[in-house]
Amino acid sequence: MPASTAPQVPPQQDPQHGPEHETTHGPQDAPPAPQDAPPAPQGAPHLPPRHDTPHDTPHDTPRDAPRGAQPDSQVPPQQDPPEEPAAAPRPQSRGADTRALTQVLFGQLKGLQPGTSEHHRVRGALIEANLPLVRYAAARFRSRNEPMEDVVQVGTIGLINAIDRFDPDRGVQFPTFAMPTVVGEIKRYFRDNVRTVHVPRRLHELWVQVNAATEDLTTLHGRTPTTAEIAERLRITEEEVLSCIEAGRSYHATSLEAAQEGDGLPGLLDRLGYEDPELAGVEHRDLVRHLLVQLPEREQRILLLRYYNNLTQSQISAELGVSQMHVSRLLARSFARLRSANRIEA
């Protein structure tokens, strides 16, 4: 009896390992593509069809899975991506935050008793929160050649005054209320303390020393020290002392009305000359003097009374005993004769 051919049975899968534990082949020894298996003879065990799914292999990645895919059991725990640094807030948002914080702090300050530690703390927080407003106002004065730190300190005084006077119930935003006060304080500082004439830094520093030495020597001797004594005290030349004194005059304006010390004379304003109002008519009088002799005597007198003695037409009419209308006609006729004579001579 001929030997029966054994049916070809697909290799069984290991339930614990899956198809990946079969013998693997390299790229050159890869087995041919699977073909449809012939129908199994009668009596052969019925095997379920093979399905390669990701769940068949708990440890290895199936061949038919997409590249890079891993089974659930091998997926590493996902880590949150590193947090990116928060972007700097925009100036508008910072300004809005400052305004909101200022409103909250003013609400707290309103219910606190002045002089208490809590009132002092909230007031200090208000000052600190609104310092950018002071820096913004101080930046407008960068061209004044003054240290910006000094300008900011002066503006902060104005900010404190604005905080103490601000009433949140009036419905006005605090920056709108505080800006004029801060700018006004800075302008007052430049008006009262900053010289209009630029003084070199060395002379400015030396001028401070000269002032201190002058006060010390005045207290010591009971009189105003001489230039030589100040120079000897500071170990500088007399020319440098005089230069410092001259530079120091640019810090303070000299009063025109105050009396001068020592000479007993009135102030500078009283000793200054003034413009004589008659001076403006000198040239005109010289021009018309030789023309007046060509006029009748009455017209000459009327012109002299009107433009040399500055009398009105009413006063001239009373002086001559004629009507004001007649004086007006005589003046007009005199002007016409003078113009005519002047054109002839020209």
mmCIF file of C-alpha atoms in Angstrom:
data_model
loop_
_atom_site.group_PDB
_atom_site.id
_atom_site.type_symbol
_atom_site.label_atom_id
_atom_site.label_comp_id
_atom_site.label_asym_id
_atom_site.label_seq_id
_atom_site.Cartn_x
_atom_site.Cartn_y
_atom_site.Cartn_z
ATOM 1 C CA MET A 1 0.000 0.000 0.000
ATOM 2 C CA PRO A 2 1.553 3.265 -0.986
ATOM 3 C CA ALA A 3 2.636 5.617 1.808
ATOM 4 C CA SER A 4 0.151 8.340 2.478
ATOM 5 C CA THR A 5 1.369 11.843 2.116
ATOM 6 C CA ALA A 6 1.169 13.773 5.371
ATOM 7 C CA PRO A 7 -0.862 16.930 5.117
ATOM 8 C CA GLN A 8 0.975 20.205 5.386
ATOM 9 C CA VAL A 9 0.025 21.877 8.578
ATOM 10 C CA PRO A 10 1.021 25.465 9.216
ATOM 11 C CA PRO A 11 3.436 25.862 12.072
ATOM 12 C CA GLN A 12 1.647 26.364 15.342
ATOM 13 C CA GLN A 13 2.209 29.505 17.316
ATOM 14 C CA ASP A 14 3.571 29.507 20.752
ATOM 15 C CA PRO A 15 0.884 31.148 22.823
ATOM 16 C CA GLN A 16 3.556 32.712 25.020
ATOM 17 C CA HIS A 17 5.838 34.012 22.319
ATOM 18 C CA GLY A 18 3.908 34.547 19.101
ATOM 19 C CA PRO A 19 5.115 34.390 15.533
ATOM 20 C CA GLU A 20 8.254 36.395 16.148
ATOM 21 C CA HIS A 21 9.919 33.364 17.845
ATOM 22 C CA GLU A 22 9.905 31.417 14.605
ATOM 23 C CA THR A 23 13.156 31.059 12.771
ATOM 24 C CA THR A 24 13.956 34.395 11.219
ATOM 25 C CA HIS A 25 15.653 34.748 7.882
ATOM 26 C CA GLY A 26 17.908 37.424 6.605
ATOM 27 C CA PRO A 27 17.017 39.544 3.648
ATOM 28 C CA GLN A 28 18.620 37.086 1.238
ATOM 29 C CA ASP A 29 17.191 33.866 2.807
ATOM 30 C CA ALA A 30 13.683 35.219 3.185
ATOM 31 C CA PRO A 31 11.095 32.450 2.531
ATOM 32 C CA PRO A 32 8.804 32.806 -0.478
ATOM 33 C CA ALA A 33 5.550 34.566 -0.066
ATOM 34 C CA PRO A 34 2.895 32.273 1.506
ATOM 35 C CA GLN A 35 0.442 30.620 -0.871
ATOM 36 C CA ASP A 36 -3.027 29.405 -0.234
ATOM 37 C CA ALA A 37 -2.772 26.109 1.672
ATOM 38 C CA PRO A 38 -4.487 23.047 0.057
ATOM 39 C CA PRO A 39 -7.603 21.848 1.733
ATOM 40 C CA ALA A 40 -6.884 19.651 4.708
ATOM 41 C CA PRO A 41 -7.799 15.919 4.297
ATOM 42 C CA GLN A 42 -10.556 14.397 6.261
ATOM 43 C CA GLY A 43 -9.670 13.652 9.803
ATOM 44 C CA ALA A 44 -7.115 16.439 10.045
ATOM 45 C CA PRO A 45 -7.550 18.808 12.933
ATOM 46 C CA HIS A 46 -9.167 22.119 12.038
ATOM 47 C CA LEU A 47 -6.923 25.023 12.925
ATOM 48 C CA PRO A 48 -8.154 28.580 13.124
ATOM 49 C CA PRO A 49 -6.817 31.041 10.584
ATOM 50 C CA ARG A 50 -3.680 32.949 11.518
ATOM 51 C CA HIS A 51 -4.148 36.572 12.468
ATOM 52 C CA ASP A 52 -1.129 38.710 13.212
ATOM 53 C CA THR A 53 -2.290 41.447 15.524
ATOM 54 C CA PRO A 54 -0.354 43.684 17.841
ATOM 55 C CA HIS A 55 -1.899 41.871 20.810
ATOM 56 C CA ASP A 56 -0.394 38.448 19.839
ATOM 57 C CA THR A 57 3.062 39.499 20.995
ATOM 58 C CA PRO A 58 3.196 40.978 24.426
ATOM 59 C CA HIS A 59 6.964 41.546 24.216
ATOM 60 C CA ASP A 60 7.962 42.032 20.597
ATOM 61 C CA THR A 61 6.638 44.245 17.848
ATOM 62 C CA PRO A 62 4.845 42.274 15.052
ATOM 63 C CA ARG A 63 6.217 42.437 11.558
ATOM 64 C CA ASP A 64 3.011 43.822 10.094
ATOM 65 C CA ALA A 65 2.794 46.692 12.625
ATOM 66 C CA PRO A 66 3.624 50.176 11.429
ATOM 67 C CA ARG A 67 7.216 51.256 11.778
ATOM 68 C CA GLY A 68 7.840 52.732 15.183
ATOM 69 C CA ALA A 69 4.708 51.223 16.776
ATOM 70 C CA GLN A 70 5.096 49.391 20.074
ATOM 71 C CA PRO A 71 2.728 47.137 21.953
ATOM 72 C CA ASP A 72 0.846 48.513 24.885
ATOM 73 C CA SER A 73 2.973 46.649 27.378
ATOM 74 C CA GLN A 74 6.190 48.141 25.988
ATOM 75 C CA VAL A 75 5.038 51.766 25.555
ATOM 76 C CA PRO A 76 7.200 53.864 27.850
ATOM 77 C CA PRO A 77 5.389 56.273 30.104
ATOM 78 C CA GLN A 78 4.806 59.549 28.321
ATOM 79 C CA GLN A 79 6.713 62.511 29.714
ATOM 80 C CA ASP A 80 5.397 66.006 29.586
ATOM 81 C CA PRO A 81 7.370 68.168 27.176
ATOM 82 C CA PRO A 82 9.648 70.682 28.889
ATOM 83 C CA GLU A 83 7.818 73.831 29.692
ATOM 84 C CA GLU A 84 8.838 76.746 27.539
ATOM 85 C CA PRO A 85 9.733 79.925 29.399
ATOM 86 C CA ALA A 86 6.780 82.225 29.648
ATOM 87 C CA ALA A 87 6.920 85.067 27.220
ATOM 88 C CA ALA A 88 7.396 88.511 28.677
ATOM 89 C CA PRO A 89 4.071 90.272 29.043
ATOM 90 C CA ARG A 90 3.329 93.031 26.641
ATOM 91 C CA PRO A 91 3.584 96.618 27.853
ATOM 92 C CA GLN A 92 -0.156 97.043 27.540
ATOM 93 C CA SER A 93 -0.813 94.009 29.749
ATOM 94 C CA ARG A 94 1.722 95.241 32.318
ATOM 95 C CA GLY A 95 0.062 98.638 32.331
ATOM 96 C CA ALA A 96 -3.358 97.038 32.774
ATOM 97 C CA ASP A 97 -2.034 94.911 35.638
ATOM 98 C CA THR A 98 -0.506 97.972 37.278
ATOM 99 C CA ARG A 99 -3.763 99.911 37.006
ATOM 100 C CA ALA A 100 -5.746 97.007 38.456
ATOM 101 C CA LEU A 101 -3.255 96.603 41.327
ATOM 102 C CA THR A 102 -3.318 100.359 41.964
ATOM 103 C CA GLN A 103 -7.111 100.336 42.247
ATOM 104 C CA VAL A 104 -6.999 97.434 44.714
ATOM 105 C CA LEU A 105 -4.321 99.102 46.828
ATOM 106 C CA PHE A 106 -6.194 102.413 46.920
ATOM 107 C CA GLY A 107 -9.269 100.516 48.039
ATOM 108 C CA GLN A 108 -7.271 99.028 50.903
ATOM 109 C CA LEU A 109 -5.599 102.329 51.741
ATOM 110 C CA LYS A 110 -8.919 104.102 52.036
ATOM 111 C CA GLY A 111 -9.994 101.910 54.959
ATOM 112 C CA LEU A 112 -6.717 102.231 56.902
ATOM 113 C CA GLN A 113 -5.806 104.738 59.541
ATOM 114 C CA PRO A 114 -2.932 107.031 58.489
ATOM 115 C CA GLY A 115 0.221 106.485 60.503
ATOM 116 C CA THR A 116 -0.334 102.783 61.136
ATOM 117 C CA SER A 117 2.095 100.136 59.963
ATOM 118 C CA GLU A 118 -0.469 98.633 57.590
ATOM 119 C CA HIS A 119 -1.160 102.047 56.055
ATOM 120 C CA HIS A 120 2.572 102.567 55.594
ATOM 121 C CA ARG A 121 2.926 99.150 53.958
ATOM 122 C CA VAL A 122 0.095 99.685 51.455
ATOM 123 C CA ARG A 123 1.325 103.197 50.687
ATOM 124 C CA GLY A 124 4.808 101.849 49.985
ATOM 125 C CA ALA A 125 3.348 99.191 47.687
ATOM 126 C CA LEU A 126 1.529 101.932 45.760
ATOM 127 C CA ILE A 127 4.745 103.898 45.343
ATOM 128 C CA GLU A 128 6.658 100.846 44.160
ATOM 129 C CA ALA A 129 3.940 99.775 41.718
ATOM 130 C CA ASN A 130 3.845 103.196 40.027
ATOM 131 C CA LEU A 131 7.590 103.839 39.742
ATOM 132 C CA PRO A 132 7.457 103.057 35.974
ATOM 133 C CA LEU A 133 5.265 106.144 35.647
ATOM 134 C CA VAL A 134 8.035 108.232 37.222
ATOM 135 C CA ARG A 135 10.687 106.749 34.931
ATOM 136 C CA TYR A 136 8.525 107.497 31.907
ATOM 137 C CA ALA A 137 8.147 111.123 33.002
ATOM 138 C CA ALA A 138 11.862 111.462 33.814
ATOM 139 C CA ALA A 139 12.836 110.166 30.357
ATOM 140 C CA ARG A 140 11.367 113.344 28.852
ATOM 141 C CA PHE A 141 14.205 115.332 30.473
ATOM 142 C CA ARG A 142 17.184 113.292 29.243
ATOM 143 C CA SER A 143 18.485 116.257 27.242
ATOM 144 C CA ARG A 144 19.014 118.342 30.398
ATOM 145 C CA ASN A 145 22.387 116.668 31.165
ATOM 146 C CA GLU A 146 21.325 115.845 34.700
ATOM 147 C CA PRO A 147 21.868 112.404 36.306
ATOM 148 C CA MET A 148 18.765 110.361 35.610
ATOM 149 C CA GLU A 149 18.826 108.966 39.155
ATOM 150 C CA ASP A 150 18.381 112.479 40.548
ATOM 151 C CA VAL A 151 15.512 113.213 38.186
ATOM 152 C CA VAL A 152 13.768 109.941 39.131
ATOM 153 C CA GLN A 153 14.134 110.741 42.834
ATOM 154 C CA VAL A 154 12.575 114.159 42.324
ATOM 155 C CA GLY A 155 9.761 112.610 40.294
ATOM 156 C CA THR A 156 9.169 110.091 43.074
ATOM 157 C CA ILE A 157 8.492 112.986 45.442
ATOM 158 C CA GLY A 158 5.791 114.133 43.055
ATOM 159 C CA LEU A 159 4.408 110.583 42.935
ATOM 160 C CA ILE A 160 4.168 110.454 46.723
ATOM 161 C CA ASN A 161 2.360 113.787 46.783
ATOM 162 C CA ALA A 162 -0.061 112.515 44.138
ATOM 163 C CA ILE A 163 -0.755 109.335 46.137
ATOM 164 C CA ASP A 164 -1.489 111.349 49.273
ATOM 165 C CA ARG A 165 -3.908 113.654 47.416
ATOM 166 C CA PHE A 166 -5.623 111.110 45.152
ATOM 167 C CA ASP A 167 -9.310 110.371 45.701
ATOM 168 C CA PRO A 168 -10.385 107.136 43.933
ATOM 169 C CA ASP A 169 -14.064 108.072 44.293
ATOM 170 C CA ARG A 170 -13.740 110.884 41.743
ATOM 171 C CA GLY A 171 -13.640 108.409 38.865
ATOM 172 C CA VAL A 172 -10.250 109.527 37.514
ATOM 173 C CA GLN A 173 -7.491 107.061 36.653
ATOM 174 C CA PHE A 174 -4.480 107.468 38.909
ATOM 175 C CA PRO A 175 -1.886 107.818 36.066
ATOM 176 C CA THR A 176 -3.960 110.638 34.585
ATOM 177 C CA PHE A 177 -4.039 112.371 37.957
ATOM 178 C CA ALA A 178 -0.403 111.727 38.916
ATOM 179 C CA MET A 179 1.417 112.601 35.685
ATOM 180 C CA PRO A 180 1.001 116.421 35.938
ATOM 181 C CA THR A 181 2.162 116.317 39.555
ATOM 182 C CA VAL A 182 5.259 114.254 38.740
ATOM 183 C CA VAL A 183 6.212 116.393 35.720
ATOM 184 C CA GLY A 184 5.586 119.600 37.675
ATOM 185 C CA GLU A 185 7.879 118.461 40.473
ATOM 186 C CA ILE A 186 10.654 117.696 37.982
ATOM 187 C CA LYS A 187 10.227 121.061 36.240
ATOM 188 C CA ARG A 188 10.354 122.839 39.597
ATOM 189 C CA TYR A 189 13.614 121.045 40.349
ATOM 190 C CA PHE A 190 15.182 122.237 37.108
ATOM 191 C CA ARG A 191 13.893 125.748 37.668
ATOM 192 C CA ASP A 192 15.188 126.137 41.217
ATOM 193 C CA ASN A 193 18.321 124.001 41.398
ATOM 194 C CA VAL A 194 19.817 123.584 37.943
ATOM 195 C CA ARG A 195 21.971 126.285 36.404
ATOM 196 C CA THR A 196 21.188 127.592 32.973
ATOM 197 C CA VAL A 197 24.886 128.013 32.128
ATOM 198 C CA HIS A 198 26.867 124.806 31.826
ATOM 199 C CA VAL A 199 29.617 124.553 34.414
ATOM 200 C CA PRO A 200 32.437 121.991 34.005
ATOM 201 C CA ARG A 201 32.280 119.166 36.523
ATOM 202 C CA ARG A 202 35.655 120.011 38.036
ATOM 203 C CA LEU A 203 34.620 123.608 38.698
ATOM 204 C CA HIS A 204 31.332 122.421 40.136
ATOM 205 C CA GLU A 205 33.064 120.089 42.593
ATOM 206 C CA LEU A 206 35.616 122.760 43.458
ATOM 207 C CA TRP A 207 32.857 125.309 43.963
ATOM 208 C CA VAL A 208 31.350 123.102 46.672
ATOM 209 C CA GLN A 209 34.716 123.007 48.450
ATOM 210 C CA VAL A 210 35.129 126.774 48.133
ATOM 211 C CA ASN A 211 31.719 127.325 49.725
ATOM 212 C CA ALA A 212 32.556 124.995 52.614
ATOM 213 C CA ALA A 213 35.921 126.675 53.164
ATOM 214 C CA THR A 214 34.297 130.111 53.061
ATOM 215 C CA GLU A 215 31.816 129.141 55.792
ATOM 216 C CA ASP A 216 34.563 127.645 57.972
ATOM 217 C CA LEU A 217 36.858 130.653 57.624
ATOM 218 C CA THR A 218 33.989 133.071 58.245
ATOM 219 C CA THR A 219 33.161 131.261 61.483
ATOM 220 C CA LEU A 220 36.838 131.179 62.464
ATOM 221 C CA HIS A 221 37.730 134.830 61.774
ATOM 222 C CA GLY A 222 34.300 136.435 62.145
ATOM 223 C CA ARG A 223 34.513 138.016 58.711
ATOM 224 C CA THR A 224 34.381 137.109 55.045
ATOM 225 C CA PRO A 225 37.669 135.440 54.061
ATOM 226 C CA THR A 226 39.818 136.799 51.278
ATOM 227 C CA THR A 227 40.579 134.972 48.078
ATOM 228 C CA ALA A 228 44.134 134.273 49.253
ATOM 229 C CA GLU A 229 42.902 132.708 52.506
ATOM 230 C CA ILE A 230 40.504 130.412 50.643
ATOM 231 C CA ALA A 231 43.226 129.417 48.173
ATOM 232 C CA GLU A 232 45.640 128.661 51.017
ATOM 233 C CA ARG A 233 43.012 126.619 52.838
ATOM 234 C CA LEU A 234 42.239 124.470 49.757
ATOM 235 C CA ARG A 235 45.815 124.534 48.386
ATOM 236 C CA ILE A 236 44.735 125.897 45.034
ATOM 237 C CA THR A 237 45.545 129.090 43.164
ATOM 238 C CA GLU A 238 43.629 132.323 43.559
ATOM 239 C CA GLU A 239 42.658 132.181 39.898
ATOM 240 C CA GLU A 240 40.906 128.867 40.532
ATOM 241 C CA VAL A 241 39.074 130.378 43.495
ATOM 242 C CA LEU A 242 37.881 133.289 41.362
ATOM 243 C CA SER A 243 36.798 130.881 38.592
ATOM 244 C CA CYS A 244 34.767 128.874 41.108
ATOM 245 C CA ILE A 245 33.101 131.985 42.474
ATOM 246 C CA GLU A 246 32.246 133.127 38.956
ATOM 247 C CA ALA A 247 30.873 129.674 38.100
ATOM 248 C CA GLY A 248 28.812 129.634 41.277
ATOM 249 C CA ARG A 249 26.950 132.732 40.182
ATOM 250 C CA SER A 250 25.258 130.703 37.461
ATOM 251 C CA TYR A 251 23.430 128.722 40.151
ATOM 252 C CA HIS A 252 21.601 131.703 41.593
ATOM 253 C CA ALA A 253 19.951 134.631 39.837
ATOM 254 C CA THR A 254 20.862 138.080 41.118
ATOM 255 C CA SER A 255 17.919 140.158 42.283
ATOM 256 C CA LEU A 256 17.474 143.434 40.433
ATOM 257 C CA GLU A 257 15.484 145.012 43.262
ATOM 258 C CA ALA A 258 17.506 143.954 46.320
ATOM 259 C CA ALA A 259 19.851 146.599 47.706
ATOM 260 C CA GLN A 260 23.546 146.007 47.142
ATOM 261 C CA GLU A 261 25.503 145.002 50.206
ATOM 262 C CA GLY A 262 28.245 147.304 51.395
ATOM 263 C CA ASP A 263 27.794 150.281 49.069
ATOM 264 C CA GLY A 264 24.428 151.459 50.443
ATOM 265 C CA LEU A 265 23.099 152.026 46.949
ATOM 266 C CA PRO A 266 19.673 150.917 45.740
ATOM 267 C CA GLY A 267 19.155 147.772 43.685
ATOM 268 C CA LEU A 268 20.435 147.207 40.182
ATOM 269 C CA LEU A 269 17.042 147.957 38.692
ATOM 270 C CA ASP A 270 17.113 151.504 40.085
ATOM 271 C CA ARG A 271 20.594 152.079 38.731
ATOM 272 C CA LEU A 272 19.913 150.800 35.259
ATOM 273 C CA GLY A 273 19.229 153.353 32.570
ATOM 274 C CA TYR A 274 15.870 153.622 30.826
ATOM 275 C CA GLU A 275 14.861 154.638 27.347
ATOM 276 C CA ASP A 276 13.820 158.276 27.017
ATOM 277 C CA PRO A 277 10.547 158.421 25.079
ATOM 278 C CA GLU A 278 11.635 161.763 23.583
ATOM 279 C CA LEU A 279 14.646 160.120 22.010
ATOM 280 C CA ALA A 280 12.605 158.505 19.243
ATOM 281 C CA GLY A 281 11.426 161.905 17.917
ATOM 282 C CA VAL A 282 14.824 163.594 17.733
ATOM 283 C CA GLU A 283 15.514 162.550 14.171
ATOM 284 C CA HIS A 284 12.031 163.527 13.029
ATOM 285 C CA ARG A 285 12.319 166.963 14.636
ATOM 286 C CA ASP A 286 15.598 167.612 12.893
ATOM 287 C CA LEU A 287 14.047 166.646 9.573
ATOM 288 C CA VAL A 288 11.026 168.907 9.849
ATOM 289 C CA ARG A 289 12.636 171.828 11.663
ATOM 290 C CA HIS A 290 13.760 173.548 8.486
ATOM 291 C CA LEU A 291 10.356 172.895 6.905
ATOM 292 C CA LEU A 292 8.400 174.540 9.692
ATOM 293 C CA VAL A 293 9.757 177.961 8.845
ATOM 294 C CA GLN A 294 7.882 177.763 5.523
ATOM 295 C CA LEU A 295 4.517 177.617 7.322
ATOM 296 C CA PRO A 296 2.494 180.556 8.698
ATOM 297 C CA GLU A 297 3.122 181.412 12.345
ATOM 298 C CA ARG A 298 -0.247 180.037 13.564
ATOM 299 C CA GLU A 299 0.313 176.680 11.849
ATOM 300 C CA GLN A 300 3.832 176.479 13.220
ATOM 301 C CA ARG A 301 2.493 177.039 16.726
ATOM 302 C CA ILE A 302 -0.226 174.408 16.264
ATOM 303 C CA LEU A 303 2.329 171.809 15.113
ATOM 304 C CA LEU A 304 4.650 172.627 17.998
ATOM 305 C CA LEU A 305 1.835 172.333 20.529
ATOM 306 C CA ARG A 306 0.593 169.082 19.008
ATOM 307 C CA TYR A 307 3.808 167.128 18.394
ATOM 308 C CA TYR A 308 6.404 168.807 20.625
ATOM 309 C CA ASN A 309 4.275 169.523 23.672
ATOM 310 C CA ASN A 310 1.968 166.525 23.105
ATOM 311 C CA LEU A 311 -1.254 168.513 23.546
ATOM 312 C CA THR A 312 -4.564 167.220 22.226
ATOM 313 C CA GLN A 313 -6.649 169.120 19.706
ATOM 314 C CA SER A 314 -9.082 170.151 22.439
ATOM 315 C CA GLN A 315 -6.227 171.580 24.514
ATOM 316 C CA ILE A 316 -4.836 173.418 21.466
ATOM 317 C CA SER A 317 -8.269 174.905 20.692
ATOM 318 C CA ALA A 318 -8.521 176.173 24.263
ATOM 319 C CA GLU A 319 -4.970 177.550 24.058
ATOM 320 C CA LEU A 320 -5.605 179.452 20.788
ATOM 321 C CA GLY A 321 -9.263 180.334 21.393
ATOM 322 C CA VAL A 322 -10.556 178.573 18.296
ATOM 323 C CA SER A 323 -12.773 175.563 17.737
ATOM 324 C CA GLN A 324 -11.435 172.027 17.680
ATOM 325 C CA MET A 325 -12.723 171.590 14.122
ATOM 326 C CA HIS A 326 -10.667 174.595 13.025
ATOM 327 C CA VAL A 327 -7.558 173.140 14.680
ATOM 328 C CA SER A 328 -8.112 169.876 12.813
ATOM 329 C CA ARG A 329 -8.372 171.692 9.472
ATOM 330 C CA LEU A 330 -5.204 173.713 10.177
ATOM 331 C CA LEU A 331 -3.265 170.528 11.015
ATOM 332 C CA ALA A 332 -4.410 168.838 7.804
ATOM 333 C CA ARG A 333 -3.419 171.881 5.750
ATOM 334 C CA SER A 334 -0.032 172.060 7.474
ATOM 335 C CA PHE A 335 0.683 168.384 6.679
ATOM 336 C CA ALA A 336 -0.187 168.935 3.023
ATOM 337 C CA ARG A 337 2.227 171.910 2.800
ATOM 338 C CA LEU A 338 5.023 169.970 4.498
ATOM 339 C CA ARG A 339 4.615 166.985 2.143
ATOM 340 C CA SER A 340 4.646 169.291 -0.862
ATOM 341 C CA ALA A 341 7.763 171.113 0.342
ATOM 342 C CA ASN A 342 9.513 167.837 1.114
ATOM 343 C CA ARG A 343 8.833 166.475 -2.414
ATOM 344 C CA ILE A 344 10.188 169.682 -3.959
ATOM 345 C CA GLU A 345 13.434 169.446 -1.950
ATOM 346 C CA ALA A 346 13.812 165.757 -2.663
#
